[in-house]
Every structure is written in C-alpha cells, then in structure tokens.
XYZ file of C-alpha atoms in Angstrom:
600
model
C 49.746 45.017 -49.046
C 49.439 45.726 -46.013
C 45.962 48.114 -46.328
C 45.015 44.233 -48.102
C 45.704 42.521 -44.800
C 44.466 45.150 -42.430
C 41.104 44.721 -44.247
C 40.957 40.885 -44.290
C 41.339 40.979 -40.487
C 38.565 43.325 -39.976
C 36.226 41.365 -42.335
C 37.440 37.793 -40.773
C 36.200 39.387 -36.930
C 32.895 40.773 -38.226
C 32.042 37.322 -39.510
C 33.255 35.548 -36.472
C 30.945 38.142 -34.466
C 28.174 37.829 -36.524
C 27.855 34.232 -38.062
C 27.093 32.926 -34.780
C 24.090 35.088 -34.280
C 22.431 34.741 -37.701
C 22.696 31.462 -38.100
C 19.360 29.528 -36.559
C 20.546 27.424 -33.996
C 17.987 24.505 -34.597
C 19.222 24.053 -37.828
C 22.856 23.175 -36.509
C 21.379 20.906 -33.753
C 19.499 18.842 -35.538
C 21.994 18.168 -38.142
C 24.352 16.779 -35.643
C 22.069 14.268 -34.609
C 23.225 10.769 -35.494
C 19.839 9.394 -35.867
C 16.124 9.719 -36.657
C 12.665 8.318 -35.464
C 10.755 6.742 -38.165
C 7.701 5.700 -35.925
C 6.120 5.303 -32.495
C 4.084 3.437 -30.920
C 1.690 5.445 -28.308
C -0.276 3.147 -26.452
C -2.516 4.520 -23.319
C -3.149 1.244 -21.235
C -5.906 1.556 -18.765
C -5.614 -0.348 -15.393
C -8.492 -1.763 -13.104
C -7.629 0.542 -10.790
C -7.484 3.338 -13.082
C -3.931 4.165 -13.159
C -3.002 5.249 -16.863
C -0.208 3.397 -18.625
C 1.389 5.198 -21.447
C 3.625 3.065 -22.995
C 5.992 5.066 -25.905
C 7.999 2.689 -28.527
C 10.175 4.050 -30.595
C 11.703 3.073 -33.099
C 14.768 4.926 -34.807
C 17.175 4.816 -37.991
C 21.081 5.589 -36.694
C 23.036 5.440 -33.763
C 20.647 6.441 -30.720
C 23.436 8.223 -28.024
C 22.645 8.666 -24.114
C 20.362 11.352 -22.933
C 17.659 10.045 -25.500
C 14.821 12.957 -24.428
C 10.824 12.386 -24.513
C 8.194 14.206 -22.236
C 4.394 15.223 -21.388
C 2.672 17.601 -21.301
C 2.966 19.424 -17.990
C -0.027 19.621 -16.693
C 0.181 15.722 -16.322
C 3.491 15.953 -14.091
C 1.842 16.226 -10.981
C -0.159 12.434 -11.684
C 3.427 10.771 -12.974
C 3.773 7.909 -10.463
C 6.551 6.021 -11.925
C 8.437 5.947 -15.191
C 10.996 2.818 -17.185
C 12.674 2.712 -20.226
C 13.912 -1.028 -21.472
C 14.205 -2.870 -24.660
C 13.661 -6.207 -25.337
C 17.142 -7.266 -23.257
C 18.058 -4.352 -21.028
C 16.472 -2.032 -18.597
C 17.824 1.807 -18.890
C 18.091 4.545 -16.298
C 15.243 6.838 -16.783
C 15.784 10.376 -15.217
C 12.567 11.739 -14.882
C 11.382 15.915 -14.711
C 13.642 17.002 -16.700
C 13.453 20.543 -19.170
C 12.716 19.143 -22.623
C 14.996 20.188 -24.998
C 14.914 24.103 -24.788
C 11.260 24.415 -24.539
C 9.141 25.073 -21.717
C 5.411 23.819 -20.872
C 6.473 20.217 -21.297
C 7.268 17.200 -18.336
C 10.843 15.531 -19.790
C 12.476 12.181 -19.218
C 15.758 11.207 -19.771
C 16.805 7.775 -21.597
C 20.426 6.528 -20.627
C 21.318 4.050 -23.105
C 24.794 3.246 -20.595
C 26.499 2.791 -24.548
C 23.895 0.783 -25.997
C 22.548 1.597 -28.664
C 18.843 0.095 -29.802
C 16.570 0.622 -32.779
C 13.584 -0.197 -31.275
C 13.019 0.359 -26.976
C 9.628 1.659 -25.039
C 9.714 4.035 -22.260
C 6.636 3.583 -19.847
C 5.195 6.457 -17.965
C 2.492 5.463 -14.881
C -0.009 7.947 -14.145
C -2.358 8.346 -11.199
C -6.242 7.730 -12.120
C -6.975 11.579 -11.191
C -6.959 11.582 -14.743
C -10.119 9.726 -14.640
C -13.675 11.726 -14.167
C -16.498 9.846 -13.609
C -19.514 11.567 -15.315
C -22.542 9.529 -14.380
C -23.381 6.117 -13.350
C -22.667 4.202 -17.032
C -20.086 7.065 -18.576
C -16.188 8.430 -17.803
C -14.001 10.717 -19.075
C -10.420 10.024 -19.462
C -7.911 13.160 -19.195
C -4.664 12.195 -22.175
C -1.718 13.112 -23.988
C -2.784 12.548 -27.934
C 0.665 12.096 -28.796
C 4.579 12.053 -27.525
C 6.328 15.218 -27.105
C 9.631 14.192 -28.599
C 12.872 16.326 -29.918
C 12.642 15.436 -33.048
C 10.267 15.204 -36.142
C 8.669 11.522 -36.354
C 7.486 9.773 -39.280
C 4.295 8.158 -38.387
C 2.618 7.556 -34.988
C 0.076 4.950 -34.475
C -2.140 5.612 -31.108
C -4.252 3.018 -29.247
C -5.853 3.006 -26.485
C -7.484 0.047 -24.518
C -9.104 -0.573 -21.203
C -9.406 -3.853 -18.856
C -12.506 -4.961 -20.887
C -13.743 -3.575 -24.728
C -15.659 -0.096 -24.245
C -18.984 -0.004 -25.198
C -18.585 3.312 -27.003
C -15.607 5.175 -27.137
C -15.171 8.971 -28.431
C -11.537 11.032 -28.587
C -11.786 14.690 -28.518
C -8.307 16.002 -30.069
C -7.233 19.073 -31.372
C -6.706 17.446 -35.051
C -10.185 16.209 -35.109
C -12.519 14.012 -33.092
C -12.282 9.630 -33.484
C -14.596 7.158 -32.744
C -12.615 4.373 -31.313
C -9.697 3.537 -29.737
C -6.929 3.920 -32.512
C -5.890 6.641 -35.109
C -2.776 7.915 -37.072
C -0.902 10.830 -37.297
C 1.982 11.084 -40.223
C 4.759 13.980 -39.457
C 4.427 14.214 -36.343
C 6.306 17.606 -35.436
C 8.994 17.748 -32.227
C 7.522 19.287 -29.433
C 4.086 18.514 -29.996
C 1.892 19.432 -26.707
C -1.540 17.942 -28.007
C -4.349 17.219 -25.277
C -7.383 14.573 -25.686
C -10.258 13.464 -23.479
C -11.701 9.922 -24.259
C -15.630 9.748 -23.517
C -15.993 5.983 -22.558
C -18.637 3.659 -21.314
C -17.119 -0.011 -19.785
C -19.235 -2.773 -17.944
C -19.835 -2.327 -14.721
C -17.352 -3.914 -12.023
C -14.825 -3.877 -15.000
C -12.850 -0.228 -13.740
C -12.464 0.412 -10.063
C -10.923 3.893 -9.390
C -9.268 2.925 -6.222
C -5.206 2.912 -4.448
C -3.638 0.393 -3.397
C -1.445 1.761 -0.422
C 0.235 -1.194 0.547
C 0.244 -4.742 -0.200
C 2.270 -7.170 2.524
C 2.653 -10.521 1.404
C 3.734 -13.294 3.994
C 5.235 -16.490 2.990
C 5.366 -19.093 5.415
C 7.404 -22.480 4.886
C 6.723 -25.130 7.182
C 8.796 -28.239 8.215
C 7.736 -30.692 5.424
C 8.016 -27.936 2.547
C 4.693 -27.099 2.120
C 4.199 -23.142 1.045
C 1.256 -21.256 2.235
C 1.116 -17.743 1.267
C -1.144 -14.735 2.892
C -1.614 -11.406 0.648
C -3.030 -8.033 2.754
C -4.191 -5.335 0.296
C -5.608 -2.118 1.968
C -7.543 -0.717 -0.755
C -9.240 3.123 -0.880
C -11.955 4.138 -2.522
C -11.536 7.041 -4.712
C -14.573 6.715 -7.135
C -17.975 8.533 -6.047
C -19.880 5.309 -6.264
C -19.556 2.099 -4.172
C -17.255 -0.473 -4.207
C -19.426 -3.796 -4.061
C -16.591 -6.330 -5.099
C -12.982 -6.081 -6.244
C -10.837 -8.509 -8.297
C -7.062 -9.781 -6.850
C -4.515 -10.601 -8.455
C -2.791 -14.272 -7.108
C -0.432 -16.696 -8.932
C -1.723 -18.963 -10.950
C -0.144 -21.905 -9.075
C -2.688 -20.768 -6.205
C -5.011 -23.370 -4.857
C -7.176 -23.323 -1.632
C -8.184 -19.416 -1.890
C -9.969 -18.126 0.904
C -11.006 -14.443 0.694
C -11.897 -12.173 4.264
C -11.746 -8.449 5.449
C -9.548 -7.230 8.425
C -12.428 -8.649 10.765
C -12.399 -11.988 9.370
C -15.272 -11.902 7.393
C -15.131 -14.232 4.372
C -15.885 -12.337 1.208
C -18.899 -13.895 -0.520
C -19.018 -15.485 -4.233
C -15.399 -15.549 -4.778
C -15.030 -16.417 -8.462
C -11.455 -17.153 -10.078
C -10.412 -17.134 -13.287
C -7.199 -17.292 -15.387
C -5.590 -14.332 -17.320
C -1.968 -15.057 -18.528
C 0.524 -16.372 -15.758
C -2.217 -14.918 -13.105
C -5.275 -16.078 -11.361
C -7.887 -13.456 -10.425
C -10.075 -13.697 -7.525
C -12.838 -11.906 -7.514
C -14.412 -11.579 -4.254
C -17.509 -9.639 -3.242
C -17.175 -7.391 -0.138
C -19.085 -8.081 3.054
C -19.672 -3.935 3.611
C -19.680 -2.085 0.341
C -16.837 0.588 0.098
C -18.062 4.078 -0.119
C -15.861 7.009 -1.664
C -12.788 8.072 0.296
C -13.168 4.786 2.619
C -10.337 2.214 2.920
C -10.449 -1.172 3.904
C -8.136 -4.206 4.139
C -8.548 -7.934 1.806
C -6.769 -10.854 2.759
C -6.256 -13.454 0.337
C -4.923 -16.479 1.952
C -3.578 -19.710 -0.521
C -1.566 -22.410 -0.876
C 1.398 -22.710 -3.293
C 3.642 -25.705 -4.156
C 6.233 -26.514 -1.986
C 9.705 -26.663 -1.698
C 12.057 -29.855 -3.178
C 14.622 -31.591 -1.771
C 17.591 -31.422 -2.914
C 20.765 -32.471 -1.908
C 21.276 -31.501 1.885
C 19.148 -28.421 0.992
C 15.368 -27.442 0.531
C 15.262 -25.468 -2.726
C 11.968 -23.110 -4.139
C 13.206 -22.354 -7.699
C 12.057 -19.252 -9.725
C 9.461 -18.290 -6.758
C 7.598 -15.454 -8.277
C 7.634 -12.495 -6.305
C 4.395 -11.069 -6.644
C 1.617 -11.662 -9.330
C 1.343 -9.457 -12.102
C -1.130 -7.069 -11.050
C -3.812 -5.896 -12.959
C -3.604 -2.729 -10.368
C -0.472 -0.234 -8.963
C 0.644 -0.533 -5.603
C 2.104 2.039 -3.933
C 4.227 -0.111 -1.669
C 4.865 -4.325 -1.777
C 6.492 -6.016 1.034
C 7.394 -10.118 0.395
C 8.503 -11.617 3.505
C 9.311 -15.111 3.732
C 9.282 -17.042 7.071
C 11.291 -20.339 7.265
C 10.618 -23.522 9.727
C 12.518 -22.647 12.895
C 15.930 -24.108 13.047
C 16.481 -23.773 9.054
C 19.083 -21.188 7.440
C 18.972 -19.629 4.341
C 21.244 -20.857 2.175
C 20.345 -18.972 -1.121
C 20.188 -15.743 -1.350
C 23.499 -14.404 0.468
C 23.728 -11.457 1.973
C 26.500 -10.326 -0.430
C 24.230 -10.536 -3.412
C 21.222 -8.377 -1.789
C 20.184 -4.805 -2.757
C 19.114 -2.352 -0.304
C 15.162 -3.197 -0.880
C 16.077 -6.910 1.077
C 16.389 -7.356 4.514
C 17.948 -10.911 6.063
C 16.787 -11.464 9.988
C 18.680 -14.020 11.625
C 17.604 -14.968 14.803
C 18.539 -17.791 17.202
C 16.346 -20.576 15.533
C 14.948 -18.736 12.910
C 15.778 -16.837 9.371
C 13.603 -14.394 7.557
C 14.045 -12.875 4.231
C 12.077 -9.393 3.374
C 12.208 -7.720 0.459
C 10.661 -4.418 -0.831
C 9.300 -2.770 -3.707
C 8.415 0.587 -4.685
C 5.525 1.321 -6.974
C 4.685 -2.159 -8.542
C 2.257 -2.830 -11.091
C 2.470 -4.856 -14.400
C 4.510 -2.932 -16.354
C 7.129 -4.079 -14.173
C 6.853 -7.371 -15.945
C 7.599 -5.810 -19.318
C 10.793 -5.398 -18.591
C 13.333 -7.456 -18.253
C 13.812 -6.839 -14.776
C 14.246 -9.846 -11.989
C 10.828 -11.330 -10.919
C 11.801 -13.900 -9.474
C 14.031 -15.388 -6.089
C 15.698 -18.301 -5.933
C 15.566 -19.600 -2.616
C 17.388 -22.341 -0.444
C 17.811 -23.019 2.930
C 19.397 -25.907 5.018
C 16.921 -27.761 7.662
C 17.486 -30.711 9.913
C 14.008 -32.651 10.220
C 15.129 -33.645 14.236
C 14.029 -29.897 14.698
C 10.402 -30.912 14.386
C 10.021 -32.868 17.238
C 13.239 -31.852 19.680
C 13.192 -28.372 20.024
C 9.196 -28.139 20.170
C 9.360 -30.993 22.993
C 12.263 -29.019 24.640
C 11.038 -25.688 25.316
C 7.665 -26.737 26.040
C 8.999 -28.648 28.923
C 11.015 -26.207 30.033
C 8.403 -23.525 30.039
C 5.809 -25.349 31.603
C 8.363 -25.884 34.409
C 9.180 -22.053 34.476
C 5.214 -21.662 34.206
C 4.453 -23.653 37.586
C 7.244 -22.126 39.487
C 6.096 -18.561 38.381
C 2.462 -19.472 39.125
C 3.518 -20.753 43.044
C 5.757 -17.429 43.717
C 3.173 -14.921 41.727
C 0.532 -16.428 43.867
C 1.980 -16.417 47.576
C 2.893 -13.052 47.098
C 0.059 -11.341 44.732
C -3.453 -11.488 45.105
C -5.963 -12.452 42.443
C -6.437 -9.398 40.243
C -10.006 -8.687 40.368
C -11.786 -8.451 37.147
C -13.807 -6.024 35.079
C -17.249 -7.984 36.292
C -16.201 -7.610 39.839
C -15.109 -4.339 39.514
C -18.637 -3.413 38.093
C -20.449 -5.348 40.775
C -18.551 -3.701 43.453
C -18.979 -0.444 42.074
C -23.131 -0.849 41.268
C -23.345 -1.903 44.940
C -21.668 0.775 46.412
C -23.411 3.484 44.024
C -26.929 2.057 45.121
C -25.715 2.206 48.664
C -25.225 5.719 47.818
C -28.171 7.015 46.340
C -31.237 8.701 47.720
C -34.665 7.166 47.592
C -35.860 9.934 45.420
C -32.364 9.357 43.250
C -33.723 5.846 43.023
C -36.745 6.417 41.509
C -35.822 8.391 39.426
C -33.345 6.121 38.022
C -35.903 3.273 37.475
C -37.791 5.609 35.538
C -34.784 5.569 32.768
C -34.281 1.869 33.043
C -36.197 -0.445 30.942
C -35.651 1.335 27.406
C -35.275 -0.785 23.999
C -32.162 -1.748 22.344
C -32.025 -3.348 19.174
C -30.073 -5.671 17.765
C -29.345 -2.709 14.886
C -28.192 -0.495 17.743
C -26.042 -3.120 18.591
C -24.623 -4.140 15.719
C -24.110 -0.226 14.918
C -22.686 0.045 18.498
C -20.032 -2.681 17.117
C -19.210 -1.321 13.869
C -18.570 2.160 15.148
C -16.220 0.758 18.136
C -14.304 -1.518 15.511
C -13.895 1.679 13.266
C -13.186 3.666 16.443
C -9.939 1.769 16.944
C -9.068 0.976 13.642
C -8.833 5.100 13.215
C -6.965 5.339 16.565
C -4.242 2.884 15.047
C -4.341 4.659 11.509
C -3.215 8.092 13.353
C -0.134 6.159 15.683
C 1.043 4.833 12.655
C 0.361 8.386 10.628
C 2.535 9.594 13.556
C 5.171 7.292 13.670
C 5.454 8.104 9.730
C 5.707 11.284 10.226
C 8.947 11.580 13.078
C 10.276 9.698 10.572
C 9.545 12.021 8.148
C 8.582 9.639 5.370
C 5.001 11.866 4.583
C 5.217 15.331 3.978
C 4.150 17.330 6.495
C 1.182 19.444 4.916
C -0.324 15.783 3.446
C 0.310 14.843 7.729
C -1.855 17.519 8.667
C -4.365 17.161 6.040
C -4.905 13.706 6.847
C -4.718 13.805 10.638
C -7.670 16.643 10.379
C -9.977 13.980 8.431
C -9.201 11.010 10.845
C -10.051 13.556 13.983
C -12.808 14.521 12.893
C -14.330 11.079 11.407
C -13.110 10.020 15.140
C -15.395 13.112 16.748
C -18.257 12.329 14.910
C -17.708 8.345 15.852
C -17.472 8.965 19.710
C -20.199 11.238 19.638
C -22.337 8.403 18.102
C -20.738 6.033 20.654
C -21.579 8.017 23.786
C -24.856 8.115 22.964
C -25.332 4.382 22.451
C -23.715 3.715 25.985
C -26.310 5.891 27.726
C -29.249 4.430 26.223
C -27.311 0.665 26.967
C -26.761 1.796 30.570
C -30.570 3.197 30.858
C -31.639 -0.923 29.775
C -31.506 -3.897 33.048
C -29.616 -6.578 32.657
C -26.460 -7.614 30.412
C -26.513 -4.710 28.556
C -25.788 -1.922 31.225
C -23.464 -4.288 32.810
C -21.551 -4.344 30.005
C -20.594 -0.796 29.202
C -19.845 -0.262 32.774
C -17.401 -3.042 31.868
C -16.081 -1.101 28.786
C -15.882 2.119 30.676
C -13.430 0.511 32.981
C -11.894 -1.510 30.370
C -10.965 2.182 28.318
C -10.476 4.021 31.397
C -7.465 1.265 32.102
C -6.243 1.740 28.807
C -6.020 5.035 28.356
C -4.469 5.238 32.081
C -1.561 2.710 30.638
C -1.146 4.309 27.495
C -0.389 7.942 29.372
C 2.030 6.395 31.378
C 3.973 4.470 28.861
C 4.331 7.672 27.293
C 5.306 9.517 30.137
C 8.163 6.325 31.369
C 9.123 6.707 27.221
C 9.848 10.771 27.593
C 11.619 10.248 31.248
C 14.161 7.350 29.672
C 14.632 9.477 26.577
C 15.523 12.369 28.850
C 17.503 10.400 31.327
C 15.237 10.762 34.293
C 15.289 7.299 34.523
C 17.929 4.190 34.078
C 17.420 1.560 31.444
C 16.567 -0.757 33.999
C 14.226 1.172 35.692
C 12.375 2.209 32.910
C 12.316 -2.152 31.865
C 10.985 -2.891 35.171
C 7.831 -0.236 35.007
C 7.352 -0.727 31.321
C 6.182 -4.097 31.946
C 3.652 -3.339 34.428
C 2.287 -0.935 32.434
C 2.304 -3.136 28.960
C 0.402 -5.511 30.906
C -2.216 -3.352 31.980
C -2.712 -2.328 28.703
C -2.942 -5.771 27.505
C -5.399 -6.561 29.853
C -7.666 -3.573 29.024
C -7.297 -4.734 25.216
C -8.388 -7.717 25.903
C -11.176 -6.758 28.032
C -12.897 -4.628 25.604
C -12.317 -7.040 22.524
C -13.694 -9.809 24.814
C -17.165 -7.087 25.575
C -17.348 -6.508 22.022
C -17.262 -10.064 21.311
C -20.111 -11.091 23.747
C -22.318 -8.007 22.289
C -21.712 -9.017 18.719
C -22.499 -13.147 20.118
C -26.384 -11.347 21.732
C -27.175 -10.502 17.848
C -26.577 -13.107 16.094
C-alpha cells in the first residue's frame, strides 16, 4: 500500500512538471477567449493633404473584454500621428505602441472597452503622408498595410481604398497577388498577419497636395449687435517636390462673405467655393506659388450667423468648432472674443477641460480652446463638436464706455503732449538724420574722393530689383520671427532638441544667403541719385536702431532676472527701449512701403 502511494506521488509531480511545458501555449489562450472576429472592414482613406487614414471595423461574435489588441506593421510606427477607437455611441481609450500579443515586428494599440462590450466598433489610425512618393509629374506611389495585424484568426476582410477624387488608374502590389483597383478580399485571414502593399496611382491634378498644416488659429469675434465674423490662419508647408499653385480650405458651410489673402494681404485670386457635406471649400489660388519645403500663411476671413436673443442673454447654439477638414492639423486654436462689457454666461469654468482657457478681464471675456491633431476623423466619432455659448451684455455699453474713455484719454493725451513737449525736444527723424549725415560726409570728403564717388552714382535699378529687394526683406523678417518663436519653443521645451537644431541650421542659413542678396541690392541702391540712395541710408539707420534696442532689452531682461536691477527700474528703462524699437519697426515697414508704392 504504501509502495502504491509512494508511486502515485511521484507520477502526480512529473505530470505537474511536465504538462505545463508540453502543452502549446496558444492553444490554451485562444480557447479562453470569449469571442471571435467574423469580419473587418480595412479601409485606407486618403486625405488632400496626404495624410493616410486607416480606418479598421470590426466586427465580432461574443463578449469583446478590455484590452481588445490590433497593430501595424512597424515600420509604419514612426508616421502614426494619431489613433481613436469608438462605436457608433461611445468613444474608447486607445493606448497606442504597445507589444502585440507576444510577437515582435508589429506597432500595437490597445482598445479599452471601460465594460462595454460592442459587436461592431472601428479603430482609426492617422498616418503622416511620408508614406506618399511622388514618382513623376502625373504618377504616386502610396506606401500601405494590406491588411490588420490582429490576435486572432478573422473570417473575411474586405479592403478599400479611396482618394479625395476617383484615380485614374490604380495598381496594388501585395504579397498575395497584384489588383487593379481599389478593393479586394481576403477569406481567413491569419492573426498576426504583417503584409505590405504599394498602390501605383494617378489623380487629377490640384486634387492631392502633400503638404502640413502646422497650426490653424481661428478667431471669433462677436460684436455688440450679435453679428459673428470669423478669421481662419492656416500656415501651410510644402512637402511635395512640385509647386503649390492653389490650395482648397475647409470653412463652414454657414460661411458667407469669404475673402481669401496671404500673410501680406494679398487677396488670393479665383477663389471658387463649393459644397461637400456640412462644409464649404474655398479654393483659392496663391499669389506666389509654394515651392517644396516652403511655408506660407492663408487667411480666410467670413461671416457667420449671429447670435439670438434670448431672455436677458445672447445665446450661439451648437457653434461648430471647426469645419471638418478635408486635411490634418497639427495644432487648432478657437478663440472667441466677446463685445467689451459682456460675460460669458455659458460655458462655466467648472465644466471646462484643460484644452479651454477663460480670460476675464476688466470689460472683456475671452474663451480659447485647443485641440491636438484635428482632422475629419474626429467627426466620426461621437466626440463633442460643438460649444454652446452664452453671455450676458448690456446694449448702454455701446455708446457709454466708448464715449467715456475716449474723453478721458484725449484729456490725458493733451496734458501729456504740453509736459512731453516743454521738457523734450522733437525727436529728429530718419530723413533728417540722413540729411544731416550726407551733409556732413560731403563736408568730409576729398575732391578726388568726390569724383570718384560720382563715377558710381547714376547706375540702373529696376523695378524687378526692387520688387526682389522687397520680397527678400519681407522674408528676411518673417525668418527672424520664425527663429524667436523656434526659441521661445524650445526654453519651453515643447520641440525636441535635435529637431531645434536641425531647424535653426536651415533658417540660418536661408537667412545668410538672404542678407547676402540684400547687401548687395543696398550698394547698387546707394550707388543710384535720388530717392533711392536716400532711402537705404534711411533703412540702415532704421536697423541699426533696432538692433541697438533689441540688445538692450535683452541685456535689462538678464540684469532683472539676475537681480541687478529692481522691478521698477527695469519698468522704467524697458519702456524707453520698447519704444525705440517701435519706432525703428515702423520706420523700416514705412521704407518698404514707399519702395514697394515706386513699382507699382
């Protein structure tokens, strides 16, 4: 009996030691799962930017638990830009780069379901248009996943693939065999699957624009009687190898009165609208073509209907956010300015997320909200789109507090005028300055120096040097601002700091090459008689100013920060030196304003 149970024991640990390593461990997985996925949907959604949409739904027999997992290939991680997961009445937390499963080589997402549990929901992946080559002027190439990479078998999976207008051809290279066309099938589809296709396509021209969106700030301004007017800022890059000749915005379809210009206020020419959906698109022809790796800004300025009375308040109900766009933005600021002397009443500060900013000032509220990576698939979710907005205004504000202050600072303004003038002498200006300084150089020179400086005067300028003179000084400082603001970005640290670098090298040296350029247009203006040379002596004054009041509000910012200086102190001298940079500013705006008035 007891040699019986001496032998049972040994035989019972083997198998306890043992069982666990033969048995495949796959095999006990999968039958655990509570459900299984019967089909998907893989759609691969082109935008008119170029981002890539995939859009996976799935639908699935059983009880779908949290931690549903579905991935890429890797080799498409780096060009993820965003990723959802919703169903048709709830939006799910989607954890994205992830391990899939317990393989390797794949990108994974994470669905959590928060206890739901749906038969049919779609997770959307955004990807970056890198994964669009451009192979000539009339053909692309598009860079895709064939299929899902899922954890499970699926039953049948039904591809498509479409674009912002129908391709003229369109041929998928797969590793299952080639298609011509934009849809095809695959029945038992294995888990896992890694499965790479390129798409040969050829679209209409103007119809795909490979360009970013970095930023899109909206303003909405309210006035006294209600009425809305809106103004949309898109600074757009190029990152096609062909020009940019026109590009199409997206506005709401309520828009009316659409006026189209550039960051210099040139209107954008044969601006053609059109509906598609709840949007209207605007599609405006540049005034300089876009070449690749240049940026530039659009403004769209419109009207919109405006807000009701009612009640004691002024109400905008559902107020769109922002238009579905047929592009992705990177970042999308919505700030809405209110009539001075009105508060907002609707939305409270208790209800607002962290993206939403309330400003309340003295006589003024504004409302700011922000959002991260928007595009249309936004709107296929059921996420909130939409504000509704109130705010309390007394009508006696439109003609009492405008009559008010302006009588009270016209009285400050003449008793500042009578002081400032008995004790500070006219400021001389940039003409005078010149004049002085031309007399006192002539004074100066030899007879022989003379001469030989009438032998340089007299030489041709044309109206293209000008106009190039212009175009390079407006680029000049629109650079200069570009690299503050890269700078500011980066204290803060909100770009990395090898993408800093990077970037700062290719505005320097764009900014080299542009002064070089601009140097030698001042020498052959200052070698011409007349306006011209008295100009750029104005300019050289006007920059010499600036760049003296920019030093030392930098120097006044480093002693206050370091305590050399009290906080009053450093008040008193900052204004000084704000308003000689002021005036430089607007002495060189005002010189590049008469050249650009001599060419016209």
């Amino acid at each position: 009996m007891k040699i019986t149970t001496v032998t049972l024991l040994i035989l019972t640990f083997f198998l306890l030691i043992i069982l666990p390593v033969v048995l495949p461990h796959g095999v006990v997985s999968a039958q655990t799962s509570g459900y299984t996925i019967d089909k998907v949907d893989h759609q691969v959604k082109i935008m008119y930017s170029g981002q890539v949409v995939i859009l996976e739904t799935i639908h699935v027999s059983g009880q779908v638990s949290d931690g549903f997992m579905i991935g890429l290939p890797y080799k498409y991680s780096a060009a993820v830009l965003k990723g959802i997961a919703y169903d048709d009445t709830h939006s799910y937390q989607l954890n994205l780069g992830v391990q899939l499963g317990d393989q390797s080589g794949f990108y994974g997402a994470t669905v959590d379901f928060n206890g739901n549990s749906p038969s049919v929901f779609t997770v959307a992946f955004v990807l970056s248009n890198q994964l669009i080559t451009e192979q000539d002027t009339s053909n692309d190439k598009l860079d895709f996943p064939a299929y899902p990479s899922l954890t499970q078998n699926v039953g049948t999976c039904d591809v498509s693939i479409t674009f912002p207008s129908t391709p003229t051809t369109i041929i998928i290279t797969k590793d299952d065999g080639n298609v011509n066309g934009g849809t095809y099938t695959k029945t038992n589809l294995p888990a896992y699957t890694y499965s790479l296709a390129t798409a040969t396509i050829q679209v209409p021209s103007g119809t795909l624009e490979l360009t970013t969106i970095s930023n899109l700030n909206r303003q909405v301004t309210i006035d006294p009687t209600g009425k809305v007017s809106a103004s949309d800022s898109y600074k757009i890059i190029n990152n096609s190898t062909s020009l940019v000749s026109a590009f199409v915005l997206a506005l709401p379809l309520e828009a009316t009165n659409i006026f189209v210009k550039d960051q210099f206020g040139t209107p954008a020419t044969n601006v053609v609208t059109s509906t598609s959906g709840d949007t209207q698109l605007a599609n405006a022809t540049l005034s300089t073509f876009l070449a690749s790796g240049q940026s530039t800004v659009l403004v769209a300025q419109y009207n919109l209907p405006g807000a009701i009375l009612q009640g004691a308040n002024y109400v905008l109900s559902d107020f769109k956010l922002f238009p579905q766009t047929t592009y992705f933005v990177n970042e999308a600021t919505i700030t809405f300015t209110f009539p001075e002397g009105a508060t907002i009443v609707t939305p409270q500060v208790s209800s607002m997320d962290s993206s939403s900013t309330l400003t309340r000032n003295t006589y003024q509220d504004t409302l700011a909200l922000t959002k991260k990576g928007l595009s249309y698939v936004d709107y296929l979710a059921p996420h909130q789109n939409t504000i509704q907005l109130a705010y309390n205004y007394n009508p006696v504000w439109v003609s009492f507090r405008p009559t008010f202050w302006a009588s009270l600072l016209a009285v400050i303004a003449c008793v500042t005028v009578f002081f400032v003038r008995r004790r500070k002498p006219k400021e001389e200006t940039y003409a005078e300055k010149t004049e002085r300084l031309a007399v006192k150089e002539q004074e100066a020179m030899l007879p022989a120096q003379q001469k030989a400086v009438g032998v340089k005067m007299g030489q041709a300028v044309t109206a293209e040097n000008i106009k190039q003179f212009i175009d390079e000084y407006e680029d000049k400082k629109q650079l200069t601002a570009e690299l503050k603001s890269m700078d500011v970005k980066a204290q803060k640290g909100k770009i990395p700091r090898r993408q800093y670098k990077v970037q700062r090298n290719a505005i320097e040296t764009r900014l080299e090459g542009i002064d070089r350029s601009i140097k030698r247009t001042k020498e052959k203006m200052k070698g011409t008689t007349g306006t011209y040379a008295d100009l750029v002596k104005q300019l050289d004054l006007a920059e010499a100013d600036l760049v003296e009041a920019e030093e030392k509000i930098k120097n006044l910012d480093a002693r206050q920060s370091t305590g050399e200086i009290s906080i009053e102190a450093y008040k008193r001298e900052i204004v000084d030196y704000q308003k000689q940079k002021d005036k430089a500013d607007s002495a060189i705006n005002g010189i590049l304003l008469r050249l650009r008035e001599k060419i016209r």
